[in-house]
mmCIF file of C-alpha atoms and ligand atoms in Angstrom:
data_model
loop_
_atom_site.group_PDB
_atom_site.id
_atom_site.type_symbol
_atom_site.label_atom_id
_atom_site.label_comp_id
_atom_site.label_asym_id
_atom_site.label_seq_id
_atom_site.Cartn_x
_atom_site.Cartn_y
_atom_site.Cartn_z
ATOM 1 C CA MET A 1 0.019 -0.064 -0.059
ATOM 2 C CA THR A 2 0.915 3.513 -0.567
ATOM 3 C CA THR A 3 2.457 6.252 1.601
ATOM 4 C CA ILE A 4 0.636 9.346 2.590
ATOM 5 C CA THR A 5 1.533 12.060 0.114
ATOM 6 C CA ASN A 6 -0.777 14.863 1.018
ATOM 7 C CA VAL A 7 -3.052 16.119 3.736
ATOM 8 C CA GLU A 8 -5.716 18.621 2.818
ATOM 9 C CA LEU A 9 -7.319 20.777 5.357
ATOM 10 C CA ARG A 10 -10.613 22.341 4.691
ATOM 11 C CA ARG A 11 -12.801 24.541 6.974
ATOM 12 C CA VAL A 12 -16.382 24.347 6.125
ATOM 13 C CA ASP A 13 -19.046 26.565 7.652
ATOM 14 C CA LEU A 14 -22.602 25.041 8.227
ATOM 15 C CA PRO A 15 -25.236 27.284 9.796
ATOM 16 C CA PHE A 16 -27.251 25.392 12.343
ATOM 17 C CA VAL A 17 -31.093 25.172 11.584
ATOM 18 C CA THR A 18 -31.599 26.140 15.270
ATOM 19 C CA PRO A 19 -28.736 27.822 17.289
ATOM 20 C CA PHE A 20 -27.576 25.399 19.929
ATOM 21 C CA ARG A 21 -27.470 26.690 23.556
ATOM 22 C CA THR A 22 -25.605 25.098 26.306
ATOM 23 C CA SER A 23 -24.378 26.334 29.673
ATOM 24 C CA PHE A 24 -21.060 27.499 27.982
ATOM 25 C CA GLY A 25 -22.566 29.512 25.238
ATOM 26 C CA VAL A 26 -24.626 29.552 21.955
ATOM 27 C CA GLN A 27 -23.338 27.976 18.734
ATOM 28 C CA HIS A 28 -24.797 29.537 15.550
ATOM 29 C CA VAL A 29 -22.673 27.751 13.064
ATOM 30 C CA ARG A 30 -20.693 24.591 12.894
ATOM 31 C CA GLN A 31 -17.225 25.265 11.640
ATOM 32 C CA ALA A 32 -15.713 21.904 10.990
ATOM 33 C CA ILE A 33 -12.173 21.104 9.837
ATOM 34 C CA VAL A 34 -12.348 18.398 7.158
ATOM 35 C CA VAL A 35 -9.190 16.419 6.756
ATOM 36 C CA ARG A 36 -8.440 14.569 3.588
ATOM 37 C CA VAL A 37 -5.599 12.287 3.489
ATOM 38 C CA LEU A 38 -4.288 11.262 0.097
ATOM 39 C CA GLY A 39 -2.034 8.324 -0.934
ATOM 40 C CA ASP A 40 -1.163 7.521 -4.540
ATOM 41 C CA ASP A 41 -4.467 5.867 -5.366
ATOM 42 C CA VAL A 42 -6.517 6.342 -2.289
ATOM 43 C CA GLU A 43 -8.041 9.113 -0.184
ATOM 44 C CA GLY A 44 -9.806 9.305 3.287
ATOM 45 C CA TRP A 45 -11.860 11.777 5.186
ATOM 46 C CA GLY A 46 -11.915 12.945 8.736
ATOM 47 C CA GLU A 47 -13.623 15.583 10.775
ATOM 48 C CA VAL A 48 -12.173 17.720 13.637
ATOM 49 C CA VAL A 49 -15.119 18.411 16.105
ATOM 50 C CA CYS A 50 -14.014 21.248 18.208
ATOM 51 C CA GLY A 51 -15.913 24.430 18.556
ATOM 52 C CA VAL A 52 -15.301 27.805 17.090
ATOM 53 C CA ASP A 53 -14.389 28.979 20.502
ATOM 54 C CA PRO A 54 -12.427 27.205 23.247
ATOM 55 C CA LEU A 55 -15.488 26.869 25.385
ATOM 56 C CA TYR A 56 -16.320 23.168 25.704
ATOM 57 C CA SER A 57 -12.633 22.353 25.842
ATOM 58 C CA SER A 58 -9.302 24.196 25.232
ATOM 59 C CA GLU A 59 -9.483 23.324 21.484
ATOM 60 C CA TYR A 60 -10.902 25.702 18.887
ATOM 61 C CA VAL A 61 -10.953 25.744 15.088
ATOM 62 C CA ASP A 62 -8.124 28.156 14.333
ATOM 63 C CA GLY A 63 -5.940 26.552 16.918
ATOM 64 C CA ALA A 64 -6.631 22.918 15.639
ATOM 65 C CA TRP A 65 -5.898 24.216 12.054
ATOM 66 C CA ASP A 66 -2.598 25.602 13.081
ATOM 67 C CA VAL A 67 -1.439 22.555 14.919
ATOM 68 C CA LEU A 68 -2.655 20.192 12.195
ATOM 69 C CA ALA A 69 -0.808 22.203 9.505
ATOM 70 C CA ARG A 70 2.440 22.721 11.546
ATOM 71 C CA TYR A 71 2.780 19.670 13.519
ATOM 72 C CA LEU A 72 0.381 16.904 13.069
ATOM 73 C CA ALA A 73 -0.104 16.462 9.324
ATOM 74 C CA PRO A 74 3.735 16.687 8.875
ATOM 75 C CA ALA A 75 4.268 13.855 11.411
ATOM 76 C CA VAL A 76 2.362 11.522 9.167
ATOM 77 C CA LEU A 77 3.584 12.619 5.634
ATOM 78 C CA GLY A 78 5.651 9.794 4.045
ATOM 79 C CA ARG A 79 4.301 7.162 6.507
ATOM 80 C CA PRO A 80 2.889 4.077 5.143
ATOM 81 C CA LEU A 81 -1.033 4.230 5.070
ATOM 82 C CA ARG A 82 -1.331 0.658 5.929
ATOM 83 C CA ASP A 83 0.205 0.581 9.380
ATOM 84 C CA VAL A 84 0.811 4.319 10.530
ATOM 85 C CA ASP A 85 -0.407 4.722 14.218
ATOM 86 C CA VAL A 86 -1.478 8.352 14.230
ATOM 87 C CA ALA A 87 -1.497 8.433 17.986
ATOM 88 C CA ALA A 88 2.024 7.236 18.172
ATOM 89 C CA ALA A 89 3.339 9.363 15.357
ATOM 90 C CA THR A 90 1.990 12.514 17.062
ATOM 91 C CA ALA A 91 2.581 11.467 20.685
ATOM 92 C CA ALA A 92 5.204 14.089 21.167
ATOM 93 C CA ILE A 93 2.589 16.907 20.653
ATOM 94 C CA GLN A 94 0.777 17.538 23.679
ATOM 95 C CA GLY A 95 -3.009 17.758 23.935
ATOM 96 C CA HIS A 96 -5.003 18.742 20.744
ATOM 97 C CA ARG A 97 -6.948 15.410 20.870
ATOM 98 C CA MET A 98 -9.555 16.588 18.608
ATOM 99 C CA ALA A 99 -7.280 17.706 15.897
ATOM 100 C CA LYS A 100 -5.284 14.268 16.353
ATOM 101 C CA ALA A 101 -8.645 12.404 16.205
ATOM 102 C CA GLY A 102 -9.775 14.155 12.932
ATOM 103 C CA LEU A 103 -6.416 13.011 11.313
ATOM 104 C CA GLU A 104 -6.691 9.458 12.655
ATOM 105 C CA MET A 105 -10.323 9.193 11.187
ATOM 106 C CA ALA A 106 -8.975 10.234 7.891
ATOM 107 C CA VAL A 107 -6.066 7.855 7.874
ATOM 108 C CA LEU A 108 -8.234 4.938 9.054
ATOM 109 C CA ASP A 109 -10.937 5.803 6.290
ATOM 110 C CA ALA A 110 -8.348 5.763 3.526
ATOM 111 C CA ARG A 111 -6.859 2.500 4.903
ATOM 112 C CA LEU A 112 -10.117 0.843 5.175
ATOM 113 C CA ARG A 113 -11.319 2.053 1.754
ATOM 114 C CA ALA A 114 -8.317 0.569 0.251
ATOM 115 C CA THR A 115 -9.055 -2.907 1.714
ATOM 116 C CA GLY A 116 -12.878 -2.731 1.515
ATOM 117 C CA THR A 117 -13.408 -2.960 5.205
ATOM 118 C CA SER A 118 -16.129 -1.070 7.012
ATOM 119 C CA MET A 119 -15.176 1.171 10.000
ATOM 120 C CA LYS A 120 -17.682 -0.935 12.028
ATOM 121 C CA ASP A 121 -16.048 -4.113 11.133
ATOM 122 C CA HIS A 122 -12.612 -2.692 11.823
ATOM 123 C CA LEU A 123 -13.618 -1.394 15.317
ATOM 124 C CA GLY A 124 -15.414 -4.646 16.244
ATOM 125 C CA GLY A 125 -19.034 -3.389 15.832
ATOM 126 C CA THR A 126 -21.658 -6.057 16.371
ATOM 127 C CA ARG A 127 -24.962 -4.280 15.336
ATOM 128 C CA ASP A 128 -26.338 -2.772 12.117
ATOM 129 C CA VAL A 129 -28.698 -0.440 13.712
ATOM 130 C CA VAL A 130 -28.083 1.497 17.119
ATOM 131 C CA PRO A 131 -30.414 3.391 19.360
ATOM 132 C CA VAL A 132 -30.072 7.197 19.078
ATOM 133 C CA GLY A 133 -31.465 10.092 21.191
ATOM 134 C CA VAL A 134 -31.597 13.899 20.889
ATOM 135 C CA SER A 135 -29.893 16.621 22.799
ATOM 136 C CA VAL A 136 -32.237 19.732 23.466
ATOM 137 C CA GLY A 137 -30.410 23.070 24.165
ATOM 138 C CA ILE A 138 -31.513 25.614 26.642
ATOM 139 C CA ALA A 139 -34.562 27.477 25.382
ATOM 140 C CA ASP A 140 -35.885 31.008 26.061
ATOM 141 C CA ASP A 141 -38.704 29.649 28.443
ATOM 142 C CA HIS A 142 -40.471 26.396 29.316
ATOM 143 C CA ALA A 143 -43.265 26.843 26.508
ATOM 144 C CA GLN A 144 -40.545 26.933 23.820
ATOM 145 C CA LEU A 145 -38.682 24.008 25.275
ATOM 146 C CA LEU A 146 -41.873 21.861 25.585
ATOM 147 C CA GLU A 147 -42.683 22.711 21.990
ATOM 148 C CA ARG A 148 -39.194 21.606 20.792
ATOM 149 C CA ILE A 149 -39.455 18.441 22.683
ATOM 150 C CA ASP A 150 -42.865 17.616 21.297
ATOM 151 C CA GLN A 151 -41.420 17.998 17.860
ATOM 152 C CA ARG A 152 -38.475 15.556 18.606
ATOM 153 C CA LEU A 153 -40.971 13.013 20.149
ATOM 154 C CA GLU A 154 -43.002 13.142 16.887
ATOM 155 C CA GLU A 155 -39.906 12.451 15.026
ATOM 156 C CA GLY A 156 -39.717 9.118 16.917
ATOM 157 C CA TYR A 157 -36.930 9.840 19.588
ATOM 158 C CA GLY A 158 -37.451 7.981 22.728
ATOM 159 C CA ARG A 159 -34.726 9.458 24.769
ATOM 160 C CA VAL A 160 -34.250 13.315 25.264
ATOM 161 C CA LYS A 161 -31.268 14.940 26.913
ATOM 162 C CA LEU A 162 -31.821 18.427 28.389
ATOM 163 C CA LYS A 163 -29.136 20.884 28.851
ATOM 164 C CA ILE A 164 -29.083 22.423 32.378
ATOM 165 C CA GLU A 165 -27.380 25.387 34.184
ATOM 166 C CA PRO A 166 -27.993 27.185 37.383
ATOM 167 C CA GLY A 167 -31.452 28.673 37.006
ATOM 168 C CA TRP A 168 -32.473 26.096 34.304
ATOM 169 C CA ASP A 169 -32.554 22.911 36.137
ATOM 170 C CA VAL A 170 -34.845 21.488 38.681
ATOM 171 C CA ASP A 171 -38.068 23.370 37.830
ATOM 172 C CA MET A 172 -37.432 22.970 34.152
ATOM 173 C CA VAL A 173 -36.943 19.208 34.510
ATOM 174 C CA ALA A 174 -40.113 19.012 36.675
ATOM 175 C CA ALA A 175 -42.163 20.742 33.884
ATOM 176 C CA VAL A 176 -40.612 18.394 31.281
ATOM 177 C CA ARG A 177 -41.321 15.238 33.212
ATOM 178 C CA ALA A 178 -44.865 16.365 33.946
ATOM 179 C CA HIS A 179 -45.440 17.057 30.129
ATOM 180 C CA VAL A 180 -43.886 14.015 28.675
ATOM 181 C CA GLY A 181 -45.023 11.404 31.277
ATOM 182 C CA ASP A 182 -42.806 8.530 32.526
ATOM 183 C CA ASP A 183 -42.289 6.621 29.354
ATOM 184 C CA VAL A 184 -39.780 9.130 27.858
ATOM 185 C CA ALA A 185 -36.253 8.410 28.833
ATOM 186 C CA LEU A 186 -34.714 11.865 30.116
ATOM 187 C CA GLN A 187 -31.253 12.769 31.088
ATOM 188 C CA VAL A 188 -29.541 16.107 31.800
ATOM 189 C CA ASP A 189 -26.157 17.517 30.868
ATOM 190 C CA ALA A 190 -24.598 20.474 32.749
ATOM 191 C CA ASN A 191 -21.305 20.782 30.704
ATOM 192 C CA THR A 192 -19.402 21.715 33.985
ATOM 193 C CA ALA A 193 -21.804 24.636 35.069
ATOM 194 C CA TYR A 194 -21.988 23.618 38.784
ATOM 195 C CA ARG A 195 -19.568 23.770 41.691
ATOM 196 C CA ARG A 196 -19.055 21.719 44.939
ATOM 197 C CA SER A 197 -21.346 24.265 46.800
ATOM 198 C CA ASP A 198 -24.310 23.061 44.490
ATOM 199 C CA LEU A 199 -24.408 19.427 45.373
ATOM 200 C CA ASP A 200 -27.528 19.805 47.756
ATOM 201 C CA HIS A 201 -29.345 21.573 44.775
ATOM 202 C CA LEU A 202 -28.395 18.856 42.298
ATOM 203 C CA VAL A 203 -29.583 16.115 44.649
ATOM 204 C CA ALA A 204 -33.096 17.433 43.938
ATOM 205 C CA LEU A 205 -32.978 16.070 40.440
ATOM 206 C CA ASP A 206 -33.287 12.527 41.910
ATOM 207 C CA GLU A 207 -37.035 13.097 41.799
ATOM 208 C CA PHE A 208 -37.461 12.947 38.231
ATOM 209 C CA GLY A 209 -36.339 9.256 37.262
ATOM 210 C CA LEU A 210 -33.516 10.632 35.082
ATOM 211 C CA VAL A 211 -31.272 8.059 33.199
ATOM 212 C CA LEU A 212 -28.110 10.052 34.282
ATOM 213 C CA VAL A 213 -26.649 13.346 35.144
ATOM 214 C CA GLU A 214 -23.834 14.290 32.696
ATOM 215 C CA GLN A 215 -20.764 16.317 33.822
ATOM 216 C CA PRO A 216 -22.247 18.737 36.554
ATOM 217 C CA LEU A 217 -18.797 19.701 37.744
ATOM 218 C CA PRO A 218 -15.453 20.973 36.149
ATOM 219 C CA ALA A 219 -13.555 18.525 34.092
ATOM 220 C CA HIS A 220 -10.664 18.114 36.647
ATOM 221 C CA ASP A 221 -13.118 17.568 39.651
ATOM 222 C CA LEU A 222 -13.116 13.687 39.790
ATOM 223 C CA LEU A 223 -13.371 13.838 43.644
ATOM 224 C CA GLY A 224 -16.332 16.189 43.433
ATOM 225 C CA HIS A 225 -18.092 13.916 41.234
ATOM 226 C CA ALA A 226 -17.344 11.034 43.545
ATOM 227 C CA ASP A 227 -18.813 13.042 46.396
ATOM 228 C CA LEU A 228 -22.120 13.807 44.377
ATOM 229 C CA ALA A 229 -22.252 10.022 43.277
ATOM 230 C CA ARG A 230 -22.563 9.113 46.844
ATOM 231 C CA ARG A 231 -25.372 11.459 47.569
ATOM 232 C CA MET A 232 -27.470 10.914 44.446
ATOM 233 C CA THR A 233 -29.366 7.836 43.433
ATOM 234 C CA THR A 234 -29.302 9.074 39.782
ATOM 235 C CA PRO A 235 -26.135 7.688 38.029
ATOM 236 C CA ILE A 236 -23.316 10.243 37.268
ATOM 237 C CA CYS A 237 -22.102 10.141 33.680
ATOM 238 C CA LEU A 238 -18.798 11.928 32.684
ATOM 239 C CA ASP A 239 -18.156 13.694 29.378
ATOM 240 C CA GLU A 240 -15.575 16.645 29.676
ATOM 241 C CA SER A 241 -13.399 14.734 32.324
ATOM 242 C CA ILE A 242 -12.957 11.681 30.155
ATOM 243 C CA THR A 243 -9.831 12.363 27.990
ATOM 244 C CA SER A 244 -8.156 9.078 27.891
ATOM 245 C CA ALA A 245 -8.616 5.420 28.942
ATOM 246 C CA ALA A 246 -6.223 6.039 31.724
ATOM 247 C CA VAL A 247 -8.452 8.854 33.237
ATOM 248 C CA THR A 248 -11.376 6.596 32.660
ATOM 249 C CA ARG A 249 -9.899 3.909 34.853
ATOM 250 C CA ASP A 250 -9.131 6.426 37.555
ATOM 251 C CA ALA A 251 -12.775 7.915 37.301
ATOM 252 C CA LEU A 252 -14.212 4.362 37.802
ATOM 253 C CA ASP A 253 -11.790 3.515 40.529
ATOM 254 C CA LEU A 254 -12.772 6.721 42.411
ATOM 255 C CA ALA A 255 -16.497 5.953 41.731
ATOM 256 C CA ALA A 256 -16.811 9.321 40.150
ATOM 257 C CA ALA A 257 -19.046 7.947 37.410
ATOM 258 C CA SER A 258 -21.077 4.838 36.808
ATOM 259 C CA ILE A 259 -21.792 5.683 33.109
ATOM 260 C CA VAL A 260 -19.283 6.989 30.576
ATOM 261 C CA ASN A 261 -19.967 9.361 27.562
ATOM 262 C CA ILE A 262 -17.322 8.476 24.753
ATOM 263 C CA LYS A 263 -16.602 11.059 22.027
ATOM 264 C CA PRO A 264 -13.837 10.099 19.674
ATOM 265 C CA GLY A 265 -12.616 13.750 19.385
ATOM 266 C CA ARG A 266 -12.332 14.316 23.067
ATOM 267 C CA VAL A 267 -10.265 11.290 23.601
ATOM 268 C CA GLY A 268 -7.872 11.603 20.605
ATOM 269 C CA GLY A 269 -9.405 9.151 18.330
ATOM 270 C CA LEU A 270 -11.459 6.175 17.529
ATOM 271 C CA LEU A 271 -8.902 3.725 18.841
ATOM 272 C CA GLU A 272 -8.603 5.268 22.130
ATOM 273 C CA SER A 273 -12.543 5.355 22.213
ATOM 274 C CA ARG A 274 -12.395 1.546 21.574
ATOM 275 C CA ARG A 275 -9.893 1.067 24.573
ATOM 276 C CA ILE A 276 -12.350 3.034 26.818
ATOM 277 C CA HIS A 277 -15.188 1.006 25.543
ATOM 278 C CA ASP A 278 -13.260 -2.269 26.335
ATOM 279 C CA LEU A 279 -12.331 -1.038 29.742
ATOM 280 C CA CYS A 280 -15.776 -0.086 30.632
ATOM 281 C CA ARG A 281 -17.322 -3.318 29.203
ATOM 282 C CA ALA A 282 -15.023 -5.371 31.330
ATOM 283 C CA ARG A 283 -16.233 -3.604 34.355
ATOM 284 C CA ASP A 284 -19.937 -3.621 33.315
ATOM 285 C CA VAL A 285 -20.126 0.139 32.994
ATOM 286 C CA PRO A 286 -22.481 1.275 30.246
ATOM 287 C CA VAL A 287 -21.158 3.702 27.726
ATOM 288 C CA TRP A 288 -22.874 5.799 25.042
ATOM 289 C CA CYS A 289 -21.693 7.792 22.117
ATOM 290 C CA GLY A 290 -21.665 11.601 22.716
ATOM 291 C CA GLY A 291 -22.146 14.171 19.889
ATOM 292 C CA MET A 292 -20.369 17.245 18.896
ATOM 293 C CA LEU A 293 -22.918 18.547 16.330
ATOM 294 C CA GLU A 294 -20.913 16.670 13.791
ATOM 295 C CA THR A 295 -21.288 16.741 9.924
ATOM 296 C CA GLY A 296 -22.006 13.512 8.114
ATOM 297 C CA ILE A 297 -18.347 12.471 8.228
ATOM 298 C CA GLY A 298 -18.172 12.618 12.036
ATOM 299 C CA ARG A 299 -21.609 11.148 12.281
ATOM 300 C CA ALA A 300 -20.634 8.209 10.314
ATOM 301 C CA ALA A 301 -17.662 7.522 12.495
ATOM 302 C CA ASN A 302 -19.852 7.854 15.644
ATOM 303 C CA LEU A 303 -22.311 5.356 14.300
ATOM 304 C CA ALA A 304 -19.659 2.777 13.678
ATOM 305 C CA LEU A 305 -18.322 3.259 17.131
ATOM 306 C CA ALA A 306 -21.791 3.067 18.677
ATOM 307 C CA SER A 307 -22.043 -0.297 17.020
ATOM 308 C CA LEU A 308 -19.777 -1.888 19.680
ATOM 309 C CA PRO A 309 -21.571 -4.129 22.115
ATOM 310 C CA GLY A 310 -20.866 -1.988 25.173
ATOM 311 C CA PHE A 311 -22.789 0.980 23.794
ATOM 312 C CA THR A 312 -26.064 0.071 25.635
ATOM 313 C CA LEU A 313 -27.439 3.512 25.961
ATOM 314 C CA PRO A 314 -28.649 5.649 22.996
ATOM 315 C CA GLY A 315 -26.004 8.016 21.437
ATOM 316 C CA ASP A 316 -26.502 11.722 20.905
ATOM 317 C CA ILE A 317 -26.592 10.955 17.136
ATOM 318 C CA SER A 318 -29.677 12.526 15.479
ATOM 319 C CA SER A 319 -30.912 12.977 11.993
ATOM 320 C CA SER A 320 -28.607 15.419 9.862
ATOM 321 C CA ALA A 321 -31.767 17.482 9.120
ATOM 322 C CA ARG A 322 -31.885 18.645 12.882
ATOM 323 C CA TYR A 323 -28.560 20.285 12.616
ATOM 324 C CA PHE A 324 -28.110 21.489 9.085
ATOM 325 C CA HIS A 325 -30.211 22.493 5.981
ATOM 326 C CA GLN A 326 -27.388 21.018 3.916
ATOM 327 C CA ASP A 327 -24.937 18.745 5.143
ATOM 328 C CA ILE A 328 -21.683 17.627 3.224
ATOM 329 C CA THR A 329 -22.771 13.889 2.916
ATOM 330 C CA PRO A 330 -26.049 12.464 2.049
ATOM 331 C CA PRO A 331 -28.310 12.969 5.190
ATOM 332 C CA PHE A 332 -28.609 10.467 8.090
ATOM 333 C CA VAL A 333 -32.061 9.796 9.311
ATOM 334 C CA ALA A 334 -33.260 8.216 12.570
ATOM 335 C CA HIS A 335 -36.354 6.134 12.481
ATOM 336 C CA ASP A 336 -38.128 5.354 15.707
ATOM 337 C CA GLY A 337 -35.207 6.335 17.770
ATOM 338 C CA MET A 338 -32.808 3.970 15.762
ATOM 339 C CA MET A 339 -30.255 4.797 13.106
ATOM 340 C CA ALA A 340 -28.412 2.495 10.601
ATOM 341 C CA VAL A 341 -24.716 2.131 10.773
ATOM 342 C CA PRO A 342 -22.883 2.688 7.388
ATOM 343 C CA THR A 343 -21.680 -0.652 5.953
ATOM 344 C CA GLY A 344 -19.630 0.536 2.939
ATOM 345 C CA ALA A 345 -15.851 0.586 3.096
ATOM 346 C CA GLY A 346 -14.087 2.959 5.404
ATOM 347 C CA LEU A 347 -16.638 5.398 7.053
ATOM 348 C CA GLY A 348 -19.070 4.373 4.348
ATOM 349 C CA VAL A 349 -20.107 7.836 3.348
ATOM 350 C CA GLU A 350 -19.592 9.659 0.169
ATOM 351 C CA VAL A 351 -18.702 13.213 0.596
ATOM 352 C CA ASP A 352 -20.840 15.493 -1.530
ATOM 353 C CA ARG A 353 -18.287 17.401 -3.407
ATOM 354 C CA SER A 354 -20.537 20.342 -4.488
ATOM 355 C CA ALA A 355 -21.901 20.782 -1.026
ATOM 356 C CA LEU A 356 -18.387 20.554 0.325
ATOM 357 C CA GLU A 357 -17.148 23.348 -2.256
ATOM 358 C CA ALA A 358 -20.183 25.481 -1.360
ATOM 359 C CA ALA A 359 -19.374 25.339 2.276
ATOM 360 C CA THR A 360 -15.723 25.627 2.159
ATOM 361 C CA ALA A 361 -14.205 28.829 3.689
ATOM 362 C CA ARG A 362 -10.527 27.976 3.871
ATOM 363 C CA THR A 363 -8.067 25.335 2.437
ATOM 364 C CA GLU A 364 -4.636 24.397 2.979
ATOM 365 C CA GLN A 365 -2.436 21.670 1.430
ATOM 366 C CA VAL A 366 0.167 20.097 3.609
ATOM 367 C CA SER A 367 2.722 18.022 1.626
ATOM 368 C CA ARG A 368 6.511 17.355 1.782
HETATM 369 O O1 LIG B 401 -21.907 18.136 26.025
HETATM 370 O O2 LIG B 401 -22.525 16.646 24.799
HETATM 371 C C1 LIG B 401 -22.251 17.778 24.881
HETATM 372 C C2 LIG B 401 -22.713 19.638 21.698
HETATM 373 C C3 LIG B 401 -21.467 20.446 21.545
HETATM 374 C C4 LIG B 401 -20.634 20.276 22.607
HETATM 375 C C5 LIG B 401 -20.987 19.504 23.762
HETATM 376 C C6 LIG B 401 -21.918 18.591 23.729
HETATM 377 C C7 LIG B 401 -23.035 18.818 22.855
HETATM 378 C C8 LIG B 401 -24.139 18.107 22.661
HETATM 379 C C9 LIG B 401 -24.907 17.720 21.304
HETATM 380 O O3 LIG B 401 -24.922 17.764 23.666
HETATM 381 C C10 LIG B 401 -24.857 16.297 20.903
HETATM 382 C C11 LIG B 401 -25.329 16.289 19.422
HETATM 383 O O4 LIG B 401 -24.289 16.305 18.684
HETATM 384 O O5 LIG B 401 -26.391 16.274 19.098
HETATM 385 MG MG1 LIG B 402 -21.921 16.518 27.383
#
């Protein structure tokens, strides 16, 4: 097989159908870095999932672009596509996991396209269809929120994640539970908006039969989460804290979480994601696939990952139309809260070249 001859970076700007509000801010547009890796006769695609601004984590689009162009892409140029280990080749560069994950995704896609293997099979996926849910942002008021939730339930989702922050939590969840009844699976995500002084307040969420509470405290605060987990009956799930398999092991040993959200970008790639899955599965800890408002490229990768057997809870993987008017791949569609895992070679999606061109705001070629 061929060596990597060129890495093409592209920034695509996709406006959201509805701006997405979380405790860390409002996102109006998805700026994705699309990574295209080229060998002599093969190409592969990846997506860098960081936000425009460094609010969810320290990574952001312009920073990821810089580290990809100056450090990460050069570290894989000239390496054999068949067996280059992107994580190992870029290990000297600290952090920048989302940038590394996007490059790894493109390399794996190119390699698997060349051998005709799907990402699902490569990772060890066991299911062709996976359960999916929807993440609903913070709304202007309860009426607007309930209207948005009704729309999602009509679309067939059976699991709804509600974003929370101080002032938009217990009363809001009470109103939603009263509105949807007991059959809808509800969970909440704070994106680190609370502090240790808020634990008594958070315990009040135990009233509402939630599937889990996601990342109430800052990413570093494993002991705070362990303290909260002892005081709540609702399971604690970590998102921002989980940056590697090693951290996952510590979090589980400390009983800081009993459920783990896995996002390939946050942990540095699909292969590290699989290690976290394997670790959690060995300990009977449920995992689920988080979302970063991905384009169809990242969505395809998430579906492949979510087909592994330990992903027993629905992923944050919704229909493309909920995010974008026009995606850069054919749209993914959920039916009755389930979504099909791509079966074609590599990620199993074809990039829509005209949609890609139309959305492209910046390009750079990195070659030797
Ligand atoms: O915390 O899970 C999160 C989106 C951007 C950044 C962080 C998060 C989210 C979501 C959206 O909740 C999930 C999706 O892609 O639908
Ligand atoms: Mg989250």
